[in-house]
Amino acid sequence: MDRVGIDKSYLPRHVAIIMDGNGRWAKARNRPRSFGHRKGVERVKEIVRTSADMGIEVLTLYAFSTENWKRSQEEVRVLMSLLVEYLASEIDELDRQKVRFRSIGDRTALPGKLSGMLTAAEEKTARNTGLCLDVAINYGGRDEICAAARALALDYAAGKISDPGKESFEARLFTYGLPDVDFVIRTSGEERISNFLLYQIAYAELYFTKTLWPDFSSEEYVRAIEDFTRRNRRYGG
Ligand code: FPP
């Protein structure tokens, strides 16, 4: 048993969270959407700490999808600056908690400052052995799969690999080296996957809650993980 009382042998190795509902949370309080996103960052800090305490290996958070560019310029700006602020204020604490930080998604379209900070955070924490915190930014599952297929085809055509099979394909995904996703959580009552880790969730258990992300507490997170530990996974067997 760990500090939160869950039997470690049944823990999901990789938890992936679609953090939804920041806008509705703010609207219900007559506040701008940015207020909800800011509150959402506080939840991120808490859920990262709880994941590390529980002994989860990998936590992937969907912070910005390839479709999120369709939001207003102002909202995109707020989300990008919240990510910059998060890294600036948290990286030392994450490092102290032995968190290994990484990020997935197409970095080329991100503001230069954010992209540089992501690389610096990855380098600083690369040798840490605790929780792997994986943040998806400008990420889309279909884009990832198409890019991996293209890279595989090009490498095969160039004679760089002899077997264009499953292993070579997986080695070209952003998540190479990480375990498959065991558990997907989505907040805010929406029950869909929205282009998140399409390849990696093949056998994942799904958990949907009506709670909006800014209200998603550690206690509810632990209850969700407990729910996972009771599920009977058969992988088609
Ligand atoms: C979905 O809520 C939330 C997002 C698109 C952004 C998630 C980002 C954060 C929580 C902050 C930054 C993250 C990190 C890792 C520091 P929504 O805006 O779609 O809500 P709505 O559906 O109620 O409008």
Coordinates of C-alpha atoms in Angstrom, one line a residue, residues 124-236:
K124 CA 16.9 19.3 -16.9
T125 CA 14.7 16.4 -15.8
A126 CA 15.8 13.7 -18.2
R127 CA 17.6 11.5 -15.6
N128 CA 14.8 11.7 -13.0
T129 CA 13.4 8.4 -12.0
G130 CA 10.0 9.3 -10.6
L131 CA 6.7 10.1 -12.3
C132 CA 7.0 10.8 -16.1
L133 CA 4.9 13.8 -16.7
D134 CA 4.0 13.9 -20.4
V135 CA 2.2 17.1 -21.6
A136 CA 0.4 17.0 -25.0
I137 CA 0.7 20.4 -26.7
N138 CA -0.4 20.9 -30.3
Y139 CA -1.0 17.2 -30.3
G140 CA -3.4 15.3 -32.6
G141 CA -3.6 11.5 -32.7
R142 CA -4.2 11.2 -36.4
D143 CA -1.3 13.5 -37.2
E144 CA 0.9 11.5 -35.0
I145 CA 0.0 8.2 -36.7
C146 CA 0.3 9.7 -40.2
A147 CA 3.7 11.2 -39.4
A148 CA 4.9 7.9 -38.0
A149 CA 3.7 6.0 -41.1
R150 CA 5.4 8.5 -43.4
A151 CA 8.7 8.3 -41.5
L152 CA 8.5 4.6 -41.6
A153 CA 7.9 4.5 -45.4
L154 CA 10.7 7.0 -46.0
D155 CA 13.2 5.1 -43.8
Y156 CA 12.2 1.8 -45.5
A157 CA 12.5 3.3 -49.0
A158 CA 15.9 4.7 -48.0
G159 CA 17.0 1.3 -46.9
K160 CA 17.5 2.4 -43.2
I161 CA 15.3 -0.4 -41.9
S162 CA 14.6 -3.9 -43.3
D163 CA 11.3 -4.6 -41.4
P164 CA 8.7 -1.9 -41.6
G165 CA 6.6 -3.7 -38.9
K166 CA 4.9 -2.9 -35.6
E167 CA 8.1 -2.2 -33.6
S168 CA 9.6 0.1 -36.2
F169 CA 6.2 1.9 -36.4
E170 CA 5.9 2.4 -32.6
A171 CA 9.5 3.7 -32.5
R172 CA 8.3 6.6 -34.7
L173 CA 5.4 7.6 -32.3
F174 CA 5.9 10.5 -29.8
T175 CA 5.3 8.0 -27.0
Y176 CA 8.1 5.6 -28.0
G177 CA 9.5 4.0 -24.8
L178 CA 6.4 4.7 -22.7
P179 CA 4.0 1.9 -21.7
D180 CA 0.6 1.8 -23.4
V181 CA -2.1 3.9 -21.9
D182 CA -4.0 1.9 -19.2
F183 CA -6.5 4.4 -18.1
V184 CA -8.1 7.4 -19.8
I185 CA -10.0 10.0 -17.7
R186 CA -12.2 12.7 -19.2
T187 CA -13.8 15.4 -17.1
S188 CA -16.9 17.6 -17.8
G189 CA -19.4 14.9 -18.9
E190 CA -18.3 14.6 -22.6
E191 CA -17.8 11.0 -23.5
R192 CA -15.4 11.0 -26.4
I193 CA -11.7 10.7 -27.2
S194 CA -11.2 13.8 -29.3
N195 CA -8.1 12.6 -31.3
F196 CA -6.1 11.8 -28.1
L197 CA -3.5 9.0 -28.2
L198 CA -5.5 7.0 -30.7
Y199 CA -2.9 4.3 -31.2
Q200 CA -1.9 4.1 -27.5
I201 CA -5.3 3.6 -26.0
A202 CA -6.1 0.4 -27.8
Y203 CA -6.8 -1.5 -24.6
A204 CA -7.3 1.4 -22.2
E205 CA -10.1 1.5 -19.6
L206 CA -12.2 4.6 -19.9
Y207 CA -13.5 6.8 -17.1
F208 CA -15.9 9.7 -17.7
T209 CA -17.0 12.1 -14.9
K210 CA -19.4 15.0 -15.0
T211 CA -17.0 17.0 -12.8
L212 CA -15.5 20.0 -14.5
W213 CA -11.7 20.0 -14.6
P214 CA -11.2 22.9 -12.2
D215 CA -13.3 20.9 -9.6
F216 CA -11.5 17.6 -10.2
S217 CA -10.0 17.0 -6.8
S218 CA -7.3 14.6 -5.7
E219 CA -10.0 12.7 -3.8
E220 CA -12.0 12.1 -6.9
Y221 CA -8.8 11.2 -8.8
V222 CA -8.0 8.6 -6.2
R223 CA -11.5 7.2 -6.4
A224 CA -11.2 6.9 -10.2
I225 CA -7.9 5.0 -9.8
E226 CA -9.6 2.7 -7.2
D227 CA -12.3 2.1 -9.8
F228 CA -9.6 1.1 -12.3
T229 CA -8.0 -1.3 -9.8
R230 CA -11.4 -3.2 -9.6
R231 CA -11.8 -3.6 -13.4
N232 CA -11.2 -7.0 -15.0
R233 CA -9.0 -6.4 -18.1
R234 CA -9.0 -9.3 -20.6
Y235 CA -7.3 -7.7 -23.7
G236 CA -9.7 -9.7 -25.9

